């Protein structure tokens, strides 16, 4: 049966480990200049309802490096943008392609596509989740800290898609996640409840960024205004002002804490230039690891 990556639901620690074992191997092979055409002749469709730099480039280059090709399908230029149903698109694309990646608004759209497709579907970001990002981020944490086990991650800012995928990851894997979000901008309630099932208590939500940052191994943030929320941008700047990762907040974390951001970043808003461009920032490694982690996902699913 085909497998999808729509969220981390149903994934067990060994599934994550398998992805990261491959990620490490693929990264090493690429650095050593060794060709590895495991997906020769395979084709990935990439449907974009929203903008992207990293996701598009890393999937496209990843497929190329694995010997396959990727097709960029801007939904505005396809019949999806003119109202063709996702169900018909999924059935038809399944005849041409070996897999499809989709970046869109509602998570339900990704799920609908997957329901009707007979090929694997990968979530390249929805309003709810961004699983590919967190796979690369947790790999980066392992590179920098040796392991994610027992690590304390402080997520500061908006309870958005990236925050939600962090919560899903902490539900399945043994690390501690403390989120500091302003009231009214909490992460998804269902995912928070899920994280507390079976007596688990690795995820905590608070209002004070300093409380979250205290003793953290990782300080993480994302934009205050996500794609689709542009009209709220000014209001959000005011509400989130206290939730900036700056030198003072970094001072509350462990001395050897790393600073992460999925990018794109807005210097002077969610993070200062001094911190994101400073010695504790690993944001470029994170972005690079999108490529390697997604190649691992592609190998497994396709
Ligand atoms: N982090 C991330 O997904 O970046 P893009 O929006 O550029 O793809
Ligand atoms: N939360 C951001 C992530 C971008 C990669 C957004 O959805 O716009």
GROMACS .gro file of C-alpha atoms and ligand atoms in nm:
model
  318
    1UNK     CA    1   0.000   0.000   0.000
    2UNK     CA    2   0.125   0.352  -0.073
    3UNK     CA    3   0.243   0.567   0.217
    4UNK     CA    4   0.198   0.944   0.250
    5UNK     CA    5   0.361   1.209   0.466
    6UNK     CA    6   0.070   1.435   0.560
    7UNK     CA    7   0.154   1.473   0.930
    8UNK     CA    8   0.341   1.272   1.196
    9UNK     CA    9   0.023   1.087   1.294
   10UNK     CA   10   0.086   0.714   1.316
   11UNK     CA   11   0.464   0.751   1.297
   12UNK     CA   12   0.672   0.569   1.558
   13UNK     CA   13   1.025   0.660   1.674
   14UNK     CA   14   1.180   0.393   1.441
   15UNK     CA   15   1.011   0.560   1.141
   16UNK     CA   16   1.179   0.891   1.228
   17UNK     CA   17   1.509   0.712   1.289
   18UNK     CA   18   1.491   0.545   0.948
   19UNK     CA   19   1.444   0.885   0.782
   20UNK     CA   20   1.740   1.035   0.969
   21UNK     CA   21   1.967   0.736   0.904
   22UNK     CA   22   1.905   0.785   0.534
   23UNK     CA   23   1.937   1.162   0.567
   24UNK     CA   24   2.285   1.125   0.715
   25UNK     CA   25   2.387   0.873   0.446
   26UNK     CA   26   2.254   1.085   0.159
   27UNK     CA   27   2.421   1.398   0.296
   28UNK     CA   28   2.755   1.217   0.327
   29UNK     CA   29   2.732   1.072  -0.025
   30UNK     CA   30   2.655   1.413  -0.171
   31UNK     CA   31   2.947   1.577   0.016
   32UNK     CA   32   3.179   1.304  -0.113
   33UNK     CA   33   3.057   1.360  -0.468
   34UNK     CA   34   2.915   1.008  -0.499
   35UNK     CA   35   2.624   0.973  -0.741
   36UNK     CA   36   2.319   0.796  -0.606
   37UNK     CA   37   2.040   0.760  -0.863
   38UNK     CA   38   1.797   0.558  -0.653
   39UNK     CA   39   1.493   0.728  -0.811
   40UNK     CA   40   1.605   0.705  -1.174
   41UNK     CA   41   1.310   0.756  -1.408
   42UNK     CA   42   1.077   0.869  -1.126
   43UNK     CA   43   0.871   1.186  -1.139
   44UNK     CA   44   0.746   1.409  -0.858
   45UNK     CA   45   0.469   1.665  -0.911
   46UNK     CA   46   0.490   1.974  -0.686
   47UNK     CA   47   0.164   2.164  -0.645
   48UNK     CA   48   0.207   2.512  -0.499
   49UNK     CA   49  -0.092   2.719  -0.380
   50UNK     CA   50   0.150   2.939  -0.179
   51UNK     CA   51   0.497   3.087  -0.236
   52UNK     CA   52   0.817   2.900  -0.158
   53UNK     CA   53   1.192   2.925  -0.195
   54UNK     CA   54   1.341   2.642   0.013
   55UNK     CA   55   1.069   2.381  -0.031
   56UNK     CA   56   1.056   2.420  -0.405
   57UNK     CA   57   1.433   2.424  -0.457
   58UNK     CA   58   1.509   2.140  -0.217
   59UNK     CA   59   1.246   1.906  -0.358
   60UNK     CA   60   1.338   1.988  -0.716
   61UNK     CA   61   1.713   1.955  -0.664
   62UNK     CA   62   1.658   1.649  -0.444
   63UNK     CA   63   1.471   1.466  -0.719
   64UNK     CA   64   1.739   1.565  -0.973
   65UNK     CA   65   2.018   1.437  -0.748
   66UNK     CA   66   1.834   1.106  -0.704
   67UNK     CA   67   1.807   1.061  -1.080
   68UNK     CA   68   1.443   1.163  -1.117
   69UNK     CA   69   1.268   1.484  -1.212
   70UNK     CA   70   1.029   1.722  -1.041
   71UNK     CA   71   0.755   1.926  -1.207
   72UNK     CA   72   0.666   2.264  -1.060
   73UNK     CA   73   0.288   2.302  -1.079
   74UNK     CA   74   0.176   2.648  -0.975
   75UNK     CA   75  -0.192   2.589  -0.910
   76UNK     CA   76  -0.275   2.924  -1.076
   77UNK     CA   77  -0.140   2.790  -1.403
   78UNK     CA   78  -0.311   2.452  -1.384
   79UNK     CA   79  -0.677   2.358  -1.408
   80UNK     CA   80  -0.681   2.325  -1.025
   81UNK     CA   81  -0.677   2.705  -1.023
   82UNK     CA   82  -0.982   2.704  -1.250
   83UNK     CA   83  -1.185   2.474  -1.028
   84UNK     CA   84  -1.092   2.121  -1.137
   85UNK     CA   85  -1.153   1.905  -0.831
   86UNK     CA   86  -0.865   1.773  -0.626
   87UNK     CA   87  -1.017   1.425  -0.657
   88UNK     CA   88  -0.998   1.433  -1.039
   89UNK     CA   89  -0.652   1.592  -1.025
   90UNK     CA   90  -0.532   1.319  -0.787
   91UNK     CA   91  -0.666   1.032  -1.000
   92UNK     CA   92  -0.524   1.176  -1.318
   93UNK     CA   93  -0.186   1.273  -1.169
   94UNK     CA   94  -0.153   0.920  -1.033
   95UNK     CA   95  -0.132   0.800  -1.397
   96UNK     CA   96   0.161   1.028  -1.483
   97UNK     CA   97   0.358   1.074  -1.164
   98UNK     CA   98   0.526   0.860  -0.897
   99UNK     CA   99   0.457   1.104  -0.614
  100UNK     CA  100   0.314   1.445  -0.543
  101UNK     CA  101   0.414   1.720  -0.301
  102UNK     CA  102   0.158   1.987  -0.219
  103UNK     CA  103   0.183   2.323  -0.040
  104UNK     CA  104  -0.159   2.468   0.025
  105UNK     CA  105  -0.394   2.632   0.275
  106UNK     CA  106  -0.630   2.386   0.449
  107UNK     CA  107  -0.484   2.056   0.572
  108UNK     CA  108  -0.807   1.897   0.445
  109UNK     CA  109  -0.694   1.967   0.088
  110UNK     CA  110  -0.380   1.761   0.138
  111UNK     CA  111  -0.584   1.484   0.292
  112UNK     CA  112  -0.834   1.491   0.009
  113UNK     CA  113  -0.558   1.471  -0.248
  114UNK     CA  114  -0.408   1.174  -0.065
  115UNK     CA  115  -0.744   0.997  -0.041
  116UNK     CA  116  -0.791   1.000  -0.416
  117UNK     CA  117  -0.429   0.951  -0.526
  118UNK     CA  118  -0.279   0.607  -0.568
  119UNK     CA  119   0.071   0.758  -0.540
  120UNK     CA  120   0.238   0.895  -0.223
  121UNK     CA  121   0.145   1.249  -0.120
  122UNK     CA  122   0.383   1.473   0.078
  123UNK     CA  123   0.269   1.775   0.278
  124UNK     CA  124   0.495   2.067   0.184
  125UNK     CA  125   0.316   2.301   0.432
  126UNK     CA  126  -0.046   2.375   0.513
  127UNK     CA  127  -0.205   2.627   0.748
  128UNK     CA  128  -0.195   2.350   1.010
  129UNK     CA  129   0.137   2.170   0.965
  130UNK     CA  130   0.488   2.175   0.817
  131UNK     CA  131   0.625   1.824   0.877
  132UNK     CA  132   0.916   1.838   0.627
  133UNK     CA  133   1.056   2.139   0.813
  134UNK     CA  134   1.059   1.968   1.151
  135UNK     CA  135   1.221   1.652   1.008
  136UNK     CA  136   1.511   1.870   0.888
  137UNK     CA  137   1.517   2.066   1.216
  138UNK     CA  138   1.536   1.759   1.437
  139UNK     CA  139   1.813   1.620   1.215
  140UNK     CA  140   1.998   1.950   1.258
  141UNK     CA  141   1.957   1.928   1.637
  142UNK     CA  142   2.110   1.579   1.628
  143UNK     CA  143   2.407   1.710   1.429
  144UNK     CA  144   2.463   1.999   1.670
  145UNK     CA  145   2.371   1.837   2.002
  146UNK     CA  146   2.443   1.468   1.936
  147UNK     CA  147   2.080   1.368   2.000
  148UNK     CA  148   1.734   1.514   2.037
  149UNK     CA  149   1.667   1.300   2.343
  150UNK     CA  150   1.621   1.508   2.654
  151UNK     CA  151   1.684   1.831   2.463
  152UNK     CA  152   1.473   2.129   2.562
  153UNK     CA  153   1.330   2.324   2.268
  154UNK     CA  154   1.175   2.667   2.334
  155UNK     CA  155   0.943   2.782   2.058
  156UNK     CA  156   0.878   3.157   2.085
  157UNK     CA  157   0.602   3.333   1.891
  158UNK     CA  158   0.302   3.237   1.683
  159UNK     CA  159   0.124   2.906   1.745
  160UNK     CA  160   0.129   2.837   1.372
  161UNK     CA  161   0.191   2.545   1.135
  162UNK     CA  162   0.557   2.516   1.237
  163UNK     CA  163   0.466   2.524   1.608
  164UNK     CA  164   0.202   2.256   1.548
  165UNK     CA  165   0.447   2.025   1.375
  166UNK     CA  166   0.688   2.074   1.668
  167UNK     CA  167   0.404   1.965   1.900
  168UNK     CA  168   0.336   1.657   1.687
  169UNK     CA  169   0.705   1.568   1.693
  170UNK     CA  170   0.730   1.605   2.072
  171UNK     CA  171   0.422   1.386   2.107
  172UNK     CA  172   0.609   1.102   1.938
  173UNK     CA  173   0.971   1.160   2.041
  174UNK     CA  174   1.143   1.204   2.378
  175UNK     CA  175   1.235   1.573   2.389
  176UNK     CA  176   1.087   1.863   2.582
  177UNK     CA  177   0.898   2.142   2.407
  178UNK     CA  178   0.799   2.466   2.576
  179UNK     CA  179   0.603   2.715   2.367
  180UNK     CA  180   0.554   3.081   2.455
  181UNK     CA  181   0.269   3.233   2.254
  182UNK     CA  182   0.055   3.540   2.321
  183UNK     CA  183  -0.304   3.478   2.423
  184UNK     CA  184  -0.527   3.423   2.121
  185UNK     CA  185  -0.237   3.285   1.913
  186UNK     CA  186  -0.209   2.942   2.070
  187UNK     CA  187  -0.119   2.633   1.870
  188UNK     CA  188  -0.385   2.384   1.765
  189UNK     CA  189  -0.588   2.270   2.063
  190UNK     CA  190  -0.645   1.917   1.932
  191UNK     CA  191  -0.270   1.865   1.889
  192UNK     CA  192  -0.202   2.003   2.238
  193UNK     CA  193  -0.455   1.757   2.383
  194UNK     CA  194  -0.304   1.475   2.178
  195UNK     CA  195   0.039   1.558   2.324
  196UNK     CA  196  -0.098   1.495   2.677
  197UNK     CA  197  -0.259   1.159   2.601
  198UNK     CA  198  -0.142   0.846   2.787
  199UNK     CA  199   0.011   1.054   3.065
  200UNK     CA  200   0.264   1.229   2.839
  201UNK     CA  201   0.372   1.577   2.947
  202UNK     CA  202   0.658   1.677   2.719
  203UNK     CA  203   0.476   1.978   2.570
  204UNK     CA  204   0.402   2.291   2.772
  205UNK     CA  205   0.247   2.620   2.669
  206UNK     CA  206   0.315   2.945   2.856
  207UNK     CA  207   0.281   3.319   2.792
  208UNK     CA  208   0.623   3.439   2.907
  209UNK     CA  209   0.904   3.404   2.652
  210UNK     CA  210   1.164   3.417   2.933
  211UNK     CA  211   0.998   3.128   3.113
  212UNK     CA  212   1.015   2.923   2.790
  213UNK     CA  213   1.373   3.023   2.711
  214UNK     CA  214   1.509   2.950   3.061
  215UNK     CA  215   1.759   2.665   3.033
  216UNK     CA  216   1.667   2.588   2.671
  217UNK     CA  217   1.906   2.401   2.440
  218UNK     CA  218   1.727   2.533   2.131
  219UNK     CA  219   1.557   2.870   2.080
  220UNK     CA  220   1.322   2.850   1.784
  221UNK     CA  221   1.102   3.106   1.615
  222UNK     CA  222   0.907   3.167   1.296
  223UNK     CA  223   0.741   3.465   1.129
  224UNK     CA  224   0.462   3.646   1.313
  225UNK     CA  225   0.253   3.667   0.996
  226UNK     CA  226   0.224   3.345   0.800
  227UNK     CA  227   0.124   3.316   0.436
  228UNK     CA  228  -0.244   3.398   0.402
  229UNK     CA  229  -0.249   3.627   0.710
  230UNK     CA  230  -0.101   3.936   0.545
  231UNK     CA  231  -0.401   4.156   0.632
  232UNK     CA  232  -0.328   4.104   1.006
  233UNK     CA  233   0.039   4.194   0.978
  234UNK     CA  234   0.029   4.533   1.155
  235UNK     CA  235  -0.183   4.406   1.443
  236UNK     CA  236   0.041   4.105   1.483
  237UNK     CA  237   0.354   4.323   1.503
  238UNK     CA  238   0.205   4.496   1.808
  239UNK     CA  239   0.077   4.180   1.977
  240UNK     CA  240   0.399   3.983   1.923
  241UNK     CA  241   0.644   4.264   2.013
  242UNK     CA  242   0.742   4.093   2.344
  243UNK     CA  243   0.806   3.762   2.165
  244UNK     CA  244   1.123   3.859   1.981
  245UNK     CA  245   1.435   3.643   2.001
  246UNK     CA  246   1.701   3.900   2.086
  247UNK     CA  247   2.026   3.906   2.282
  248UNK     CA  248   1.843   3.936   2.614
  249UNK     CA  249   1.620   3.635   2.552
  250UNK     CA  250   1.913   3.433   2.422
  251UNK     CA  251   2.087   3.515   2.752
  252UNK     CA  252   1.815   3.322   2.936
  253UNK     CA  253   1.886   3.001   2.740
  254UNK     CA  254   2.177   2.765   2.806
  255UNK     CA  255   2.518   2.912   2.720
  256UNK     CA  256   2.562   2.669   2.431
  257UNK     CA  257   2.203   2.701   2.304
  258UNK     CA  258   2.148   2.704   1.929
  259UNK     CA  259   1.909   2.941   1.754
  260UNK     CA  260   1.679   2.807   1.483
  261UNK     CA  261   1.432   2.959   1.239
  262UNK     CA  262   1.265   2.780   0.948
  263UNK     CA  263   1.311   3.093   0.730
  264UNK     CA  264   1.217   3.326   0.567
  265UNK     CA  265   1.305   3.559   0.858
  266UNK     CA  266   1.210   3.917   0.928
  267UNK     CA  267   1.504   4.075   1.107
  268UNK     CA  268   1.386   4.326   1.365
  269UNK     CA  269   1.053   4.145   1.410
  270UNK     CA  270   1.057   3.786   1.542
  271UNK     CA  271   1.437   3.784   1.565
  272UNK     CA  272   1.712   4.046   1.571
  273UNK     CA  273   1.986   4.056   1.307
  274UNK     CA  274   2.243   4.026   1.586
  275UNK     CA  275   2.101   3.686   1.691
  276UNK     CA  276   2.009   3.531   1.355
  277UNK     CA  277   2.343   3.635   1.205
  278UNK     CA  278   2.532   3.555   1.526
  279UNK     CA  279   2.749   3.256   1.624
  280UNK     CA  280   2.469   3.054   1.787
  281UNK     CA  281   2.245   3.060   1.480
  282UNK     CA  282   2.220   2.740   1.273
  283UNK     CA  283   1.954   2.860   1.029
  284UNK     CA  284   2.154   2.790   0.713
  285UNK     CA  285   2.232   2.434   0.828
  286UNK     CA  286   1.860   2.386   0.885
  287UNK     CA  287   1.780   2.508   0.536
  288UNK     CA  288   2.050   2.283   0.388
  289UNK     CA  289   1.914   1.983   0.575
  290UNK     CA  290   1.573   2.029   0.412
  291UNK     CA  291   1.739   1.891   0.099
  292UNK     CA  292   1.891   1.584   0.264
  293UNK     CA  293   1.589   1.498   0.483
  294UNK     CA  294   1.345   1.530   0.194
  295UNK     CA  295   1.563   1.309  -0.027
  296UNK     CA  296   1.536   1.047   0.248
  297UNK     CA  297   1.155   1.087   0.256
  298UNK     CA  298   1.139   1.064  -0.124
  299UNK     CA  299   1.349   0.745  -0.126
  300UNK     CA  300   1.128   0.583   0.134
  301UNK     CA  301   0.794   0.684  -0.016
  302UNK     CA  302   0.867   0.666  -0.391
  303LIG     N1  303   1.098   2.702   0.544
  303LIG     C1  304   1.030   2.695   0.428
  303LIG     O1  305   0.941   2.609   0.408
  303LIG     O2  306   1.068   2.786   0.334
  303LIG     P1  307   0.995   2.819   0.197
  303LIG     O3  308   0.866   2.886   0.230
  303LIG     O4  309   1.091   2.909   0.126
  303LIG     O5  310   0.971   2.691   0.121
  304LIG     N1  311   0.462   2.988   0.924
  304LIG     C1  312   0.519   3.024   0.795
  304LIG     C2  313   0.621   2.923   0.754
  304LIG     C3  314   0.688   2.953   0.624
  304LIG     C4  315   0.787   2.848   0.586
  304LIG     C5  316   0.407   3.037   0.693
  304LIG     O1  317   0.318   2.952   0.690
  304LIG     O2  318   0.410   3.132   0.615
   0.00000   0.00000   0.00000
